[in-house]
Amino acid sequence: RGLGDVYKRQPLRLSRPGVCVQISSIVGGDDQVRRLHELGLRPGDSLTVLQSGSPCLVKHGRVKLSFRDGDSDTIFVREAV
């Protein structure tokens, strides 16, 4: 992984609707990261962005999830290739 990947990462809430993204990292407090892991979110997972902003709506597999700013700012993604 090169430095170029770091610059392509962005918070989930900034992703465009209709785009498939891949989780590159989840940052934040232990409780917040643990809660997102309990929802099944892990680095490397793919999400389809349904709505950007707050709330940010995504599809993860067959499940739809909604995130407010606090959570969607801790999930960093890059467009899937």
mmCIF file of the N, C-alpha and C atoms, coordinates in Angstrom:
data_MODEL
# 
_entry.id   MODEL 
# 
loop_
_atom_site.group_PDB 
_atom_site.id 
_atom_site.type_symbol 
_atom_site.label_atom_id 
_atom_site.label_alt_id 
_atom_site.label_comp_id 
_atom_site.label_asym_id 
_atom_site.label_entity_id 
_atom_site.label_seq_id 
_atom_site.pdbx_PDB_ins_code 
_atom_site.Cartn_x 
_atom_site.Cartn_y 
_atom_site.Cartn_z 
_atom_site.occupancy 
_atom_site.B_iso_or_equiv 
_atom_site.pdbx_formal_charge 
_atom_site.auth_seq_id 
_atom_site.auth_comp_id 
_atom_site.auth_asym_id 
_atom_site.auth_atom_id 
_atom_site.pdbx_PDB_model_num 
ATOM 1   N N  . ARG A 1 1  ? 0.851   -1.178 0.000  1.00 0.00 ? 1  ARG A N  1 
ATOM 2   C CA . ARG A 1 1  ? 0.000   0.000  0.000  1.00 0.00 ? 1  ARG A CA 1 
ATOM 3   C C  . ARG A 1 1  ? 0.887   1.228  0.000  1.00 0.00 ? 1  ARG A C  1 
ATOM 4   N N  . GLY A 1 2  ? 0.704   2.107  -0.960 1.00 0.00 ? 2  GLY A N  1 
ATOM 5   C CA . GLY A 1 2  ? 1.526   3.302  -1.073 1.00 0.00 ? 2  GLY A CA 1 
ATOM 6   C C  . GLY A 1 2  ? 0.865   4.512  -0.449 1.00 0.00 ? 2  GLY A C  1 
ATOM 7   N N  . LEU A 1 3  ? 1.598   5.618  -0.422 1.00 0.00 ? 3  LEU A N  1 
ATOM 8   C CA . LEU A 1 3  ? 1.055   6.857  0.136  1.00 0.00 ? 3  LEU A CA 1 
ATOM 9   C C  . LEU A 1 3  ? -0.154  7.358  -0.637 1.00 0.00 ? 3  LEU A C  1 
ATOM 10  N N  . GLY A 1 4  ? -0.256  7.013  -1.914 1.00 0.00 ? 4  GLY A N  1 
ATOM 11  C CA . GLY A 1 4  ? -1.401  7.445  -2.703 1.00 0.00 ? 4  GLY A CA 1 
ATOM 12  C C  . GLY A 1 4  ? -2.713  6.958  -2.109 1.00 0.00 ? 4  GLY A C  1 
ATOM 13  N N  . ASP A 1 5  ? -2.720  5.765  -1.499 1.00 0.00 ? 5  ASP A N  1 
ATOM 14  C CA . ASP A 1 5  ? -3.931  5.239  -0.877 1.00 0.00 ? 5  ASP A CA 1 
ATOM 15  C C  . ASP A 1 5  ? -4.399  6.104  0.283  1.00 0.00 ? 5  ASP A C  1 
ATOM 16  N N  . VAL A 1 6  ? -3.462  6.668  1.031  1.00 0.00 ? 6  VAL A N  1 
ATOM 17  C CA . VAL A 1 6  ? -3.819  7.502  2.174  1.00 0.00 ? 6  VAL A CA 1 
ATOM 18  C C  . VAL A 1 6  ? -4.603  8.723  1.710  1.00 0.00 ? 6  VAL A C  1 
ATOM 19  N N  . TYR A 1 7  ? -4.214  9.293  0.590  1.00 0.00 ? 7  TYR A N  1 
ATOM 20  C CA . TYR A 1 7  ? -4.866  10.506 0.116  1.00 0.00 ? 7  TYR A CA 1 
ATOM 21  C C  . TYR A 1 7  ? -6.218  10.238 -0.533 1.00 0.00 ? 7  TYR A C  1 
ATOM 22  N N  . LYS A 1 8  ? -6.504  9.005  -0.896 1.00 0.00 ? 8  LYS A N  1 
ATOM 23  C CA . LYS A 1 8  ? -7.787  8.655  -1.492 1.00 0.00 ? 8  LYS A CA 1 
ATOM 24  C C  . LYS A 1 8  ? -8.828  8.345  -0.428 1.00 0.00 ? 8  LYS A C  1 
ATOM 25  N N  . ARG A 1 9  ? -8.404  8.190  0.810  1.00 0.00 ? 9  ARG A N  1 
ATOM 26  C CA . ARG A 1 9  ? -9.336  7.882  1.891  1.00 0.00 ? 9  ARG A CA 1 
ATOM 27  C C  . ARG A 1 9  ? -10.123 9.124  2.261  1.00 0.00 ? 9  ARG A C  1 
ATOM 28  N N  . GLN A 1 10 ? -11.361 8.899  2.681  1.00 0.00 ? 10 GLN A N  1 
ATOM 29  C CA . GLN A 1 10 ? -12.195 10.008 3.141  1.00 0.00 ? 10 GLN A CA 1 
ATOM 30  C C  . GLN A 1 10 ? -13.213 9.456  4.126  1.00 0.00 ? 10 GLN A C  1 
ATOM 31  N N  . PRO A 1 11 ? -13.775 10.329 4.967  1.00 0.00 ? 11 PRO A N  1 
ATOM 32  C CA . PRO A 1 11 ? -14.832 9.865  5.861  1.00 0.00 ? 11 PRO A CA 1 
ATOM 33  C C  . PRO A 1 11 ? -16.023 9.363  5.046  1.00 0.00 ? 11 PRO A C  1 
ATOM 34  N N  . LEU A 1 12 ? -16.685 8.350  5.548  1.00 0.00 ? 12 LEU A N  1 
ATOM 35  C CA . LEU A 1 12 ? -17.818 7.740  4.863  1.00 0.00 ? 12 LEU A CA 1 
ATOM 36  C C  . LEU A 1 12 ? -18.861 8.768  4.440  1.00 0.00 ? 12 LEU A C  1 
ATOM 37  N N  . ARG A 1 13 ? -19.167 9.725  5.291  1.00 0.00 ? 13 ARG A N  1 
ATOM 38  C CA . ARG A 1 13 ? -20.246 10.682 5.006  1.00 0.00 ? 13 ARG A CA 1 
ATOM 39  C C  . ARG A 1 13 ? -19.986 11.537 3.768  1.00 0.00 ? 13 ARG A C  1 
ATOM 40  N N  . LEU A 1 14 ? -18.724 11.600 3.308  1.00 0.00 ? 14 LEU A N  1 
ATOM 41  C CA . LEU A 1 14 ? -18.400 12.397 2.129  1.00 0.00 ? 14 LEU A CA 1 
ATOM 42  C C  . LEU A 1 14 ? -18.506 11.611 0.824  1.00 0.00 ? 14 LEU A C  1 
ATOM 43  N N  . SER A 1 15 ? -18.783 10.322 0.912  1.00 0.00 ? 15 SER A N  1 
ATOM 44  C CA . SER A 1 15 ? -18.875 9.491  -0.284 1.00 0.00 ? 15 SER A CA 1 
ATOM 45  C C  . SER A 1 15 ? -20.145 9.800  -1.058 1.00 0.00 ? 15 SER A C  1 
ATOM 46  N N  . ARG A 1 16 ? -20.053 9.670  -2.372 1.00 0.00 ? 16 ARG A N  1 
ATOM 47  C CA . ARG A 1 16 ? -21.190 9.970  -3.245 1.00 0.00 ? 16 ARG A CA 1 
ATOM 48  C C  . ARG A 1 16 ? -22.192 8.820  -3.254 1.00 0.00 ? 16 ARG A C  1 
ATOM 49  N N  . PRO A 1 17 ? -23.484 9.150  -3.275 1.00 0.00 ? 17 PRO A N  1 
ATOM 50  C CA . PRO A 1 17 ? -24.510 8.107  -3.371 1.00 0.00 ? 17 PRO A CA 1 
ATOM 51  C C  . PRO A 1 17 ? -24.325 7.272  -4.640 1.00 0.00 ? 17 PRO A C  1 
ATOM 52  N N  . GLY A 1 18 ? -24.577 5.976  -4.514 1.00 0.00 ? 18 GLY A N  1 
ATOM 53  C CA . GLY A 1 18 ? -24.464 5.068  -5.637 1.00 0.00 ? 18 GLY A CA 1 
ATOM 54  C C  . GLY A 1 18 ? -23.089 4.466  -5.813 1.00 0.00 ? 18 GLY A C  1 
ATOM 55  N N  . VAL A 1 19 ? -22.119 4.944  -5.037 1.00 0.00 ? 19 VAL A N  1 
ATOM 56  C CA . VAL A 1 19 ? -20.737 4.470  -5.166 1.00 0.00 ? 19 VAL A CA 1 
ATOM 57  C C  . VAL A 1 19 ? -20.508 3.306  -4.202 1.00 0.00 ? 19 VAL A C  1 
ATOM 58  N N  . CYS A 1 20 ? -19.764 2.315  -4.674 1.00 0.00 ? 20 CYS A N  1 
ATOM 59  C CA . CYS A 1 20 ? -19.342 1.209  -3.814 1.00 0.00 ? 20 CYS A CA 1 
ATOM 60  C C  . CYS A 1 20 ? -17.987 1.589  -3.221 1.00 0.00 ? 20 CYS A C  1 
ATOM 61  N N  . VAL A 1 21 ? -17.883 1.537  -1.901 1.00 0.00 ? 21 VAL A N  1 
ATOM 62  C CA . VAL A 1 21 ? -16.644 1.897  -1.217 1.00 0.00 ? 21 VAL A CA 1 
ATOM 63  C C  . VAL A 1 21 ? -16.157 0.732  -0.376 1.00 0.00 ? 21 VAL A C  1 
ATOM 64  N N  . GLN A 1 22 ? -14.888 0.784  -0.033 1.00 0.00 ? 22 GLN A N  1 
ATOM 65  C CA . GLN A 1 22 ? -14.285 -0.231 0.821  1.00 0.00 ? 22 GLN A CA 1 
ATOM 66  C C  . GLN A 1 22 ? -13.792 0.456  2.089  1.00 0.00 ? 22 GLN A C  1 
ATOM 67  N N  . ILE A 1 23 ? -14.082 -0.140 3.232  1.00 0.00 ? 23 ILE A N  1 
ATOM 68  C CA . ILE A 1 23 ? -13.624 0.423  4.503  1.00 0.00 ? 23 ILE A CA 1 
ATOM 69  C C  . ILE A 1 23 ? -12.113 0.268  4.587  1.00 0.00 ? 23 ILE A C  1 
ATOM 70  N N  . SER A 1 24 ? -11.407 1.392  4.764  1.00 0.00 ? 24 SER A N  1 
ATOM 71  C CA . SER A 1 24 ? -9.957  1.324  4.906  1.00 0.00 ? 24 SER A CA 1 
ATOM 72  C C  . SER A 1 24 ? -9.560  1.332  6.384  1.00 0.00 ? 24 SER A C  1 
ATOM 73  N N  . SER A 1 25 ? -10.327 2.040  7.222  1.00 0.00 ? 25 SER A N  1 
ATOM 74  C CA . SER A 1 25 ? -10.037 2.027  8.658  1.00 0.00 ? 25 SER A CA 1 
ATOM 75  C C  . SER A 1 25 ? -11.236 2.547  9.433  1.00 0.00 ? 25 SER A C  1 
ATOM 76  N N  . ILE A 1 26 ? -11.285 2.155  10.698 1.00 0.00 ? 26 ILE A N  1 
ATOM 77  C CA . ILE A 1 26 ? -12.288 2.659  11.632 1.00 0.00 ? 26 ILE A CA 1 
ATOM 78  C C  . ILE A 1 26 ? -11.514 3.215  12.812 1.00 0.00 ? 26 ILE A C  1 
ATOM 79  N N  . VAL A 1 27 ? -11.712 4.494  13.101 1.00 0.00 ? 27 VAL A N  1 
ATOM 80  C CA . VAL A 1 27 ? -10.973 5.153  14.171 1.00 0.00 ? 27 VAL A CA 1 
ATOM 81  C C  . VAL A 1 27 ? -11.954 5.678  15.219 1.00 0.00 ? 27 VAL A C  1 
ATOM 82  N N  . GLY A 1 28 ? -11.451 5.976  16.391 1.00 0.00 ? 28 GLY A N  1 
ATOM 83  C CA . GLY A 1 28 ? -12.304 6.531  17.430 1.00 0.00 ? 28 GLY A CA 1 
ATOM 84  C C  . GLY A 1 28 ? -12.023 5.864  18.759 1.00 0.00 ? 28 GLY A C  1 
ATOM 85  N N  . GLY A 1 29 ? -12.903 6.144  19.715 1.00 0.00 ? 29 GLY A N  1 
ATOM 86  C CA . GLY A 1 29 ? -12.780 5.550  21.042 1.00 0.00 ? 29 GLY A CA 1 
ATOM 87  C C  . GLY A 1 29 ? -13.062 4.056  20.996 1.00 0.00 ? 29 GLY A C  1 
ATOM 88  N N  . ASP A 1 30 ? -12.545 3.351  21.993 1.00 0.00 ? 30 ASP A N  1 
ATOM 89  C CA . ASP A 1 30 ? -12.708 1.895  22.039 1.00 0.00 ? 30 ASP A CA 1 
ATOM 90  C C  . ASP A 1 30 ? -14.168 1.471  21.950 1.00 0.00 ? 30 ASP A C  1 
ATOM 91  N N  . ASP A 1 31 ? -15.057 2.138  22.702 1.00 0.00 ? 31 ASP A N  1 
ATOM 92  C CA . ASP A 1 31 ? -16.479 1.763  22.699 1.00 0.00 ? 31 ASP A CA 1 
ATOM 93  C C  . ASP A 1 31 ? -17.103 1.974  21.325 1.00 0.00 ? 31 ASP A C  1 
ATOM 94  N N  . GLN A 1 32 ? -16.754 3.074  20.693 1.00 0.00 ? 32 GLN A N  1 
ATOM 95  C CA . GLN A 1 32 ? -17.323 3.387  19.384 1.00 0.00 ? 32 GLN A CA 1 
ATOM 96  C C  . GLN A 1 32 ? -16.849 2.385  18.329 1.00 0.00 ? 32 GLN A C  1 
ATOM 97  N N  . VAL A 1 33 ? -15.571 2.081  18.311 1.00 0.00 ? 33 VAL A N  1 
ATOM 98  C CA . VAL A 1 33 ? -15.027 1.121  17.354 1.00 0.00 ? 33 VAL A CA 1 
ATOM 99  C C  . VAL A 1 33 ? -15.617 -0.264 17.619 1.00 0.00 ? 33 VAL A C  1 
ATOM 100 N N  . ARG A 1 34 ? -15.723 -0.657 18.875 1.00 0.00 ? 34 ARG A N  1 
ATOM 101 C CA . ARG A 1 34 ? -16.293 -1.958 19.228 1.00 0.00 ? 34 ARG A CA 1 
ATOM 102 C C  . ARG A 1 34 ? -17.740 -2.065 18.748 1.00 0.00 ? 34 ARG A C  1 
ATOM 103 N N  . ARG A 1 35 ? -18.525 -0.993 18.913 1.00 0.00 ? 35 ARG A N  1 
ATOM 104 C CA . ARG A 1 35 ? -19.918 -1.002 18.477 1.00 0.00 ? 35 ARG A CA 1 
ATOM 105 C C  . ARG A 1 35 ? -20.018 -1.187 16.962 1.00 0.00 ? 35 ARG A C  1 
ATOM 106 N N  . LEU A 1 36 ? -19.150 -0.501 16.215 1.00 0.00 ? 36 LEU A N  1 
ATOM 107 C CA . LEU A 1 36 ? -19.156 -0.651 14.763 1.00 0.00 ? 36 LEU A CA 1 
ATOM 108 C C  . LEU A 1 36 ? -18.723 -2.058 14.356 1.00 0.00 ? 36 LEU A C  1 
ATOM 109 N N  . HIS A 1 37 ? -17.779 -2.643 15.081 1.00 0.00 ? 37 HIS A N  1 
ATOM 110 C CA . HIS A 1 37 ? -17.381 -4.031 14.820 1.00 0.00 ? 37 HIS A CA 1 
ATOM 111 C C  . HIS A 1 37 ? -18.536 -4.975 15.116 1.00 0.00 ? 37 HIS A C  1 
ATOM 112 N N  . GLU A 1 38 ? -19.291 -4.703 16.170 1.00 0.00 ? 38 GLU A N  1 
ATOM 113 C CA . GLU A 1 38 ? -20.453 -5.544 16.501 1.00 0.00 ? 38 GLU A CA 1 
ATOM 114 C C  . GLU A 1 38 ? -21.525 -5.483 15.416 1.00 0.00 ? 38 GLU A C  1 
ATOM 115 N N  . LEU A 1 39 ? -21.562 -4.371 14.672 1.00 0.00 ? 39 LEU A N  1 
ATOM 116 C CA . LEU A 1 39 ? -22.481 -4.257 13.540 1.00 0.00 ? 39 LEU A CA 1 
ATOM 117 C C  . LEU A 1 39 ? -21.962 -5.021 12.324 1.00 0.00 ? 39 LEU A C  1 
ATOM 118 N N  . GLY A 1 40 ? -20.759 -5.581 12.442 1.00 0.00 ? 40 GLY A N  1 
ATOM 119 C CA . GLY A 1 40 ? -20.188 -6.365 11.360 1.00 0.00 ? 40 GLY A CA 1 
ATOM 120 C C  . GLY A 1 40 ? -19.279 -5.580 10.439 1.00 0.00 ? 40 GLY A C  1 
ATOM 121 N N  . LEU A 1 41 ? -18.947 -4.342 10.799 1.00 0.00 ? 41 LEU A N  1 
ATOM 122 C CA . LEU A 1 41 ? -18.096 -3.507 9.947  1.00 0.00 ? 41 LEU A CA 1 
ATOM 123 C C  . LEU A 1 41 ? -16.627 -3.739 10.284 1.00 0.00 ? 41 LEU A C  1 
ATOM 124 N N  . ARG A 1 42 ? -15.848 -4.062 9.243  1.00 0.00 ? 42 ARG A N  1 
ATOM 125 C CA . ARG A 1 42 ? -14.420 -4.319 9.402  1.00 0.00 ? 42 ARG A CA 1 
ATOM 126 C C  . ARG A 1 42 ? -13.664 -3.702 8.229  1.00 0.00 ? 42 ARG A C  1 
ATOM 127 N N  . PRO A 1 43 ? -12.413 -3.309 8.446  1.00 0.00 ? 43 PRO A N  1 
ATOM 128 C CA . PRO A 1 43 ? -11.603 -2.852 7.315  1.00 0.00 ? 43 PRO A CA 1 
ATOM 129 C C  . PRO A 1 43 ? -11.581 -3.923 6.226  1.00 0.00 ? 43 PRO A C  1 
ATOM 130 N N  . GLY A 1 44 ? -11.728 -3.468 4.983  1.00 0.00 ? 44 GLY A N  1 
ATOM 131 C CA . GLY A 1 44 ? -11.772 -4.386 3.851  1.00 0.00 ? 44 GLY A CA 1 
ATOM 132 C C  . GLY A 1 44 ? -13.186 -4.679 3.374  1.00 0.00 ? 44 GLY A C  1 
ATOM 133 N N  . ASP A 1 45 ? -14.188 -4.446 4.242  1.00 0.00 ? 45 ASP A N  1 
ATOM 134 C CA . ASP A 1 45 ? -15.581 -4.678 3.852  1.00 0.00 ? 45 ASP A CA 1 
ATOM 135 C C  . ASP A 1 45 ? -16.036 -3.662 2.819  1.00 0.00 ? 45 ASP A C  1 
ATOM 136 N N  . SER A 1 46 ? -16.950 -4.089 1.957  1.00 0.00 ? 46 SER A N  1 
ATOM 137 C CA . SER A 1 46 ? -17.527 -3.206 0.943  1.00 0.00 ? 46 SER A CA 1 
ATOM 138 C C  . SER A 1 46 ? -18.886 -2.693 1.395  1.00 0.00 ? 46 SER A C  1 
ATOM 139 N N  . LEU A 1 47 ? -19.150 -1.432 1.075  1.00 0.00 ? 47 LEU A N  1 
ATOM 140 C CA . LEU A 1 47 ? -20.429 -0.788 1.364  1.00 0.00 ? 47 LEU A CA 1 
ATOM 141 C C  . LEU A 1 47 ? -20.913 -0.101 0.103  1.00 0.00 ? 47 LEU A C  1 
ATOM 142 N N  . THR A 1 48 ? -22.223 -0.054 -0.089 1.00 0.00 ? 48 THR A N  1 
ATOM 143 C CA . THR A 1 48 ? -22.801 0.754  -1.152 1.00 0.00 ? 48 THR A CA 1 
ATOM 144 C C  . THR A 1 48 ? -23.437 1.968  -0.506 1.00 0.00 ? 48 THR A C  1 
ATOM 145 N N  . VAL A 1 49 ? -23.029 3.151  -0.910 1.00 0.00 ? 49 VAL A N  1 
ATOM 146 C CA . VAL A 1 49 ? -23.549 4.389  -0.331 1.00 0.00 ? 49 VAL A CA 1 
ATOM 147 C C  . VAL A 1 49 ? -24.909 4.686  -0.956 1.00 0.00 ? 49 VAL A C  1 
ATOM 148 N N  . LEU A 1 50 ? -25.932 4.799  -0.110 1.00 0.00 ? 50 LEU A N  1 
ATOM 149 C CA . LEU A 1 50 ? -27.284 5.109  -0.568 1.00 0.00 ? 50 LEU A CA 1 
ATOM 150 C C  . LEU A 1 50 ? -27.583 6.595  -0.421 1.00 0.00 ? 50 LEU A C  1 
ATOM 151 N N  . GLN A 1 51 ? -27.024 7.199  0.643  1.00 0.00 ? 51 GLN A N  1 
ATOM 152 C CA . GLN A 1 51 ? -27.219 8.631  0.901  1.00 0.00 ? 51 GLN A CA 1 
ATOM 153 C C  . GLN A 1 51 ? -26.011 9.137  1.660  1.00 0.00 ? 51 GLN A C  1 
ATOM 154 N N  . SER A 1 52 ? -25.438 10.259 1.218  1.00 0.00 ? 52 SER A N  1 
ATOM 155 C CA . SER A 1 52 ? -24.291 10.833 1.914  1.00 0.00 ? 52 SER A CA 1 
ATOM 156 C C  . SER A 1 52 ? -24.775 11.870 2.922  1.00 0.00 ? 52 SER A C  1 
ATOM 157 N N  . GLY A 1 53 ? -23.868 12.371 3.733  1.00 0.00 ? 53 GLY A N  1 
ATOM 158 C CA . GLY A 1 53 ? -24.214 13.399 4.716  1.00 0.00 ? 53 GLY A CA 1 
ATOM 159 C C  . GLY A 1 53 ? -24.638 12.799 6.040  1.00 0.00 ? 53 GLY A C  1 
ATOM 160 N N  . SER A 1 54 ? -25.592 13.461 6.687  1.00 0.00 ? 54 SER A N  1 
ATOM 161 C CA . SER A 1 54 ? -26.090 12.999 7.973  1.00 0.00 ? 54 SER A CA 1 
ATOM 162 C C  . SER A 1 54 ? -27.618 13.059 7.969  1.00 0.00 ? 54 SER A C  1 
ATOM 163 N N  . PRO A 1 55 ? -28.284 11.927 8.032  1.00 0.00 ? 55 PRO A N  1 
ATOM 164 C CA . PRO A 1 55 ? -27.680 10.602 8.191  1.00 0.00 ? 55 PRO A CA 1 
ATOM 165 C C  . PRO A 1 55 ? -27.081 10.084 6.891  1.00 0.00 ? 55 PRO A C  1 
ATOM 166 N N  . CYS A 1 56 ? -26.078 9.259  7.054  1.00 0.00 ? 56 CYS A N  1 
ATOM 167 C CA . CYS A 1 56 ? -25.438 8.586  5.931  1.00 0.00 ? 56 CYS A CA 1 
ATOM 168 C C  . CYS A 1 56 ? -26.024 7.178  5.885  1.00 0.00 ? 56 CYS A C  1 
ATOM 169 N N  . LEU A 1 57 ? -26.612 6.813  4.760  1.00 0.00 ? 57 LEU A N  1 
ATOM 170 C CA . LEU A 1 57 ? -27.225 5.497  4.618  1.00 0.00 ? 57 LEU A CA 1 
ATOM 171 C C  . LEU A 1 57 ? -26.373 4.635  3.710  1.00 0.00 ? 57 LEU A C  1 
ATOM 172 N N  . VAL A 1 58 ? -26.109 3.407  4.161  1.00 0.00 ? 58 VAL A N  1 
ATOM 173 C CA . VAL A 1 58 ? -25.303 2.480  3.365  1.00 0.00 ? 58 VAL A CA 1 
ATOM 174 C C  . VAL A 1 58 ? -25.948 1.106  3.377  1.00 0.00 ? 58 VAL A C  1 
ATOM 175 N N  . LYS A 1 59 ? -25.539 0.314  2.396  1.00 0.00 ? 59 LYS A N  1 
ATOM 176 C CA . LYS A 1 59 ? -25.950 -1.085 2.358  1.00 0.00 ? 59 LYS A CA 1 
ATOM 177 C C  . LYS A 1 59 ? -24.701 -1.918 2.562  1.00 0.00 ? 59 LYS A C  1 
ATOM 178 N N  . HIS A 1 60 ? -24.742 -2.820 3.537  1.00 0.00 ? 60 HIS A N  1 
ATOM 179 C CA . HIS A 1 60 ? -23.624 -3.706 3.869  1.00 0.00 ? 60 HIS A CA 1 
ATOM 180 C C  . HIS A 1 60 ? -24.144 -5.128 3.712  1.00 0.00 ? 60 HIS A C  1 
ATOM 181 N N  . GLY A 1 61 ? -23.810 -5.743 2.589  1.00 0.00 ? 61 GLY A N  1 
ATOM 182 C CA . GLY A 1 61 ? -24.416 -7.041 2.292  1.00 0.00 ? 61 GLY A CA 1 
ATOM 183 C C  . GLY A 1 61 ? -25.886 -6.816 1.991  1.00 0.00 ? 61 GLY A C  1 
ATOM 184 N N  . ARG A 1 62 ? -26.757 -7.493 2.743  1.00 0.00 ? 62 ARG A N  1 
ATOM 185 C CA . ARG A 1 62 ? -28.202 -7.320 2.557  1.00 0.00 ? 62 ARG A CA 1 
ATOM 186 C C  . ARG A 1 62 ? -28.810 -6.395 3.604  1.00 0.00 ? 62 ARG A C  1 
ATOM 187 N N  . VAL A 1 63 ? -27.966 -5.790 4.446  1.00 0.00 ? 63 VAL A N  1 
ATOM 188 C CA . VAL A 1 63 ? -28.426 -4.958 5.556  1.00 0.00 ? 63 VAL A CA 1 
ATOM 189 C C  . VAL A 1 63 ? -28.213 -3.478 5.241  1.00 0.00 ? 63 VAL A C  1 
ATOM 190 N N  . LYS A 1 64 ? -29.206 -2.658 5.539  1.00 0.00 ? 64 LYS A N  1 
ATOM 191 C CA . LYS A 1 64 ? -29.072 -1.207 5.405  1.00 0.00 ? 64 LYS A CA 1 
ATOM 192 C C  . LYS A 1 64 ? -28.768 -0.627 6.778  1.00 0.00 ? 64 LYS A C  1 
ATOM 193 N N  . LEU A 1 65 ? -27.788 0.285  6.819  1.00 0.00 ? 65 LEU A N  1 
ATOM 194 C CA . LEU A 1 65 ? -27.374 0.921  8.068  1.00 0.00 ? 65 LEU A CA 1 
ATOM 195 C C  . LEU A 1 65 ? -27.435 2.432  7.911  1.00 0.00 ? 65 LEU A C  1 
ATOM 196 N N  . SER A 1 66 ? -27.732 3.121  9.011  1.00 0.00 ? 66 SER A N  1 
ATOM 197 C CA . SER A 1 66 ? -27.798 4.574  9.027  1.00 0.00 ? 66 SER A CA 1 
ATOM 198 C C  . SER A 1 66 ? -26.821 5.091  10.078 1.00 0.00 ? 66 SER A C  1 
ATOM 199 N N  . PHE A 1 67 ? -26.017 6.092  9.685  1.00 0.00 ? 67 PHE A N  1 
ATOM 200 C CA . PHE A 1 67 ? -25.027 6.666  10.592 1.00 0.00 ? 67 PHE A CA 1 
ATOM 201 C C  . PHE A 1 67 ? -25.178 8.172  10.676 1.00 0.00 ? 67 PHE A C  1 
ATOM 202 N N  . ARG A 1 68 ? -25.092 8.698  11.866 1.00 0.00 ? 68 ARG A N  1 
ATOM 203 C CA . ARG A 1 68 ? -25.030 10.141 12.072 1.00 0.00 ? 68 ARG A CA 1 
ATOM 204 C C  . ARG A 1 68 ? -23.568 10.564 11.961 1.00 0.00 ? 68 ARG A C  1 
ATOM 205 N N  . ASP A 1 69 ? -23.311 11.874 12.044 1.00 0.00 ? 69 ASP A N  1 
ATOM 206 C CA . ASP A 1 69 ? -21.946 12.397 11.887 1.00 0.00 ? 69 ASP A CA 1 
ATOM 207 C C  . ASP A 1 69 ? -20.923 11.699 12.772 1.00 0.00 ? 69 ASP A C  1 
ATOM 208 N N  . GLY A 1 70 ? -21.251 11.458 14.018 1.00 0.00 ? 70 GLY A N  1 
ATOM 209 C CA . GLY A 1 70 ? -20.276 10.875 14.939 1.00 0.00 ? 70 GLY A CA 1 
ATOM 210 C C  . GLY A 1 70 ? -19.695 9.571  14.444 1.00 0.00 ? 70 GLY A C  1 
ATOM 211 N N  . ASP A 1 71 ? -20.537 8.695  13.905 1.00 0.00 ? 71 ASP A N  1 
ATOM 212 C CA . ASP A 1 71 ? -20.058 7.406  13.424 1.00 0.00 ? 71 ASP A CA 1 
ATOM 213 C C  . ASP A 1 71 ? -19.514 7.486  12.004 1.00 0.00 ? 71 ASP A C  1 
ATOM 214 N N  . SER A 1 72 ? -20.195 8.225  11.130 1.00 0.00 ? 72 SER A N  1 
ATOM 215 C CA . SER A 1 72 ? -19.752 8.251  9.743  1.00 0.00 ? 72 SER A CA 1 
ATOM 216 C C  . SER A 1 72 ? -18.430 9.002  9.573  1.00 0.00 ? 72 SER A C  1 
ATOM 217 N N  . ASP A 1 73 ? -18.057 9.800  10.563 1.00 0.00 ? 73 ASP A N  1 
ATOM 218 C CA . ASP A 1 73 ? -16.749 10.473 10.526 1.00 0.00 ? 73 ASP A CA 1 
ATOM 219 C C  . ASP A 1 73 ? -15.618 9.593  11.008 1.00 0.00 ? 73 ASP A C  1 
ATOM 220 N N  . THR A 1 74 ? -15.938 8.456  11.637 1.00 0.00 ? 74 THR A N  1 
ATOM 221 C CA . THR A 1 74 ? -14.900 7.566  12.149 1.00 0.00 ? 74 THR A CA 1 
ATOM 222 C C  . THR A 1 74 ? -14.629 6.406  11.197 1.00 0.00 ? 74 THR A C  1 
ATOM 223 N N  . ILE A 1 75 ? -15.482 6.263  10.174 1.00 0.00 ? 75 ILE A N  1 
ATOM 224 C CA . ILE A 1 75 ? -15.301 5.199  9.185  1.00 0.00 ? 75 ILE A CA 1 
ATOM 225 C C  . ILE A 1 75 ? -14.661 5.824  7.945  1.00 0.00 ? 75 ILE A C  1 
ATOM 226 N N  . PHE A 1 76 ? -13.418 5.429  7.673  1.00 0.00 ? 76 PHE A N  1 
ATOM 227 C CA . PHE A 1 76 ? -12.714 5.958  6.505  1.00 0.00 ? 76 PHE A CA 1 
ATOM 228 C C  . PHE A 1 76 ? -12.777 4.930  5.385  1.00 0.00 ? 76 PHE A C  1 
ATOM 229 N N  . VAL A 1 77 ? -13.086 5.419  4.186  1.00 0.00 ? 77 VAL A N  1 
ATOM 230 C CA . VAL A 1 77 ? -13.291 4.540  3.044  1.00 0.00 ? 77 VAL A CA 1 
ATOM 231 C C  . VAL A 1 77 ? -12.520 5.047  1.829  1.00 0.00 ? 77 VAL A C  1 
ATOM 232 N N  . ARG A 1 78 ? -12.431 4.201  0.832  1.00 0.00 ? 78 ARG A N  1 
ATOM 233 C CA . ARG A 1 78 ? -11.927 4.582  -0.488 1.00 0.00 ? 78 ARG A CA 1 
ATOM 234 C C  . ARG A 1 78 ? -12.828 3.874  -1.497 1.00 0.00 ? 78 ARG A C  1 
ATOM 235 N N  . GLU A 1 79 ? -12.927 4.445  -2.686 1.00 0.00 ? 79 GLU A N  1 
ATOM 236 C CA . GLU A 1 79 ? -13.777 3.847  -3.711 1.00 0.00 ? 79 GLU A CA 1 
ATOM 237 C C  . GLU A 1 79 ? -13.246 2.462  -4.059 1.00 0.00 ? 79 GLU A C  1 
ATOM 238 N N  . ALA A 1 80 ? -14.168 1.515  -4.155 1.00 0.00 ? 80 ALA A N  1 
ATOM 239 C CA . ALA A 1 80 ? -13.794 0.144  -4.507 1.00 0.00 ? 80 ALA A CA 1 
ATOM 240 C C  . ALA A 1 80 ? -13.432 0.088  -5.982 1.00 0.00 ? 80 ALA A C  1 
ATOM 241 N N  . VAL A 1 81 ? -12.498 -0.785 -6.300 1.00 0.00 ? 81 VAL A N  1 
ATOM 242 C CA . VAL A 1 81 ? -12.091 -0.931 -7.696 1.00 0.00 ? 81 VAL A CA 1 
ATOM 243 C C  . VAL A 1 81 ? -12.606 -2.221 -8.290 1.00 0.00 ? 81 VAL A C  1 
# 
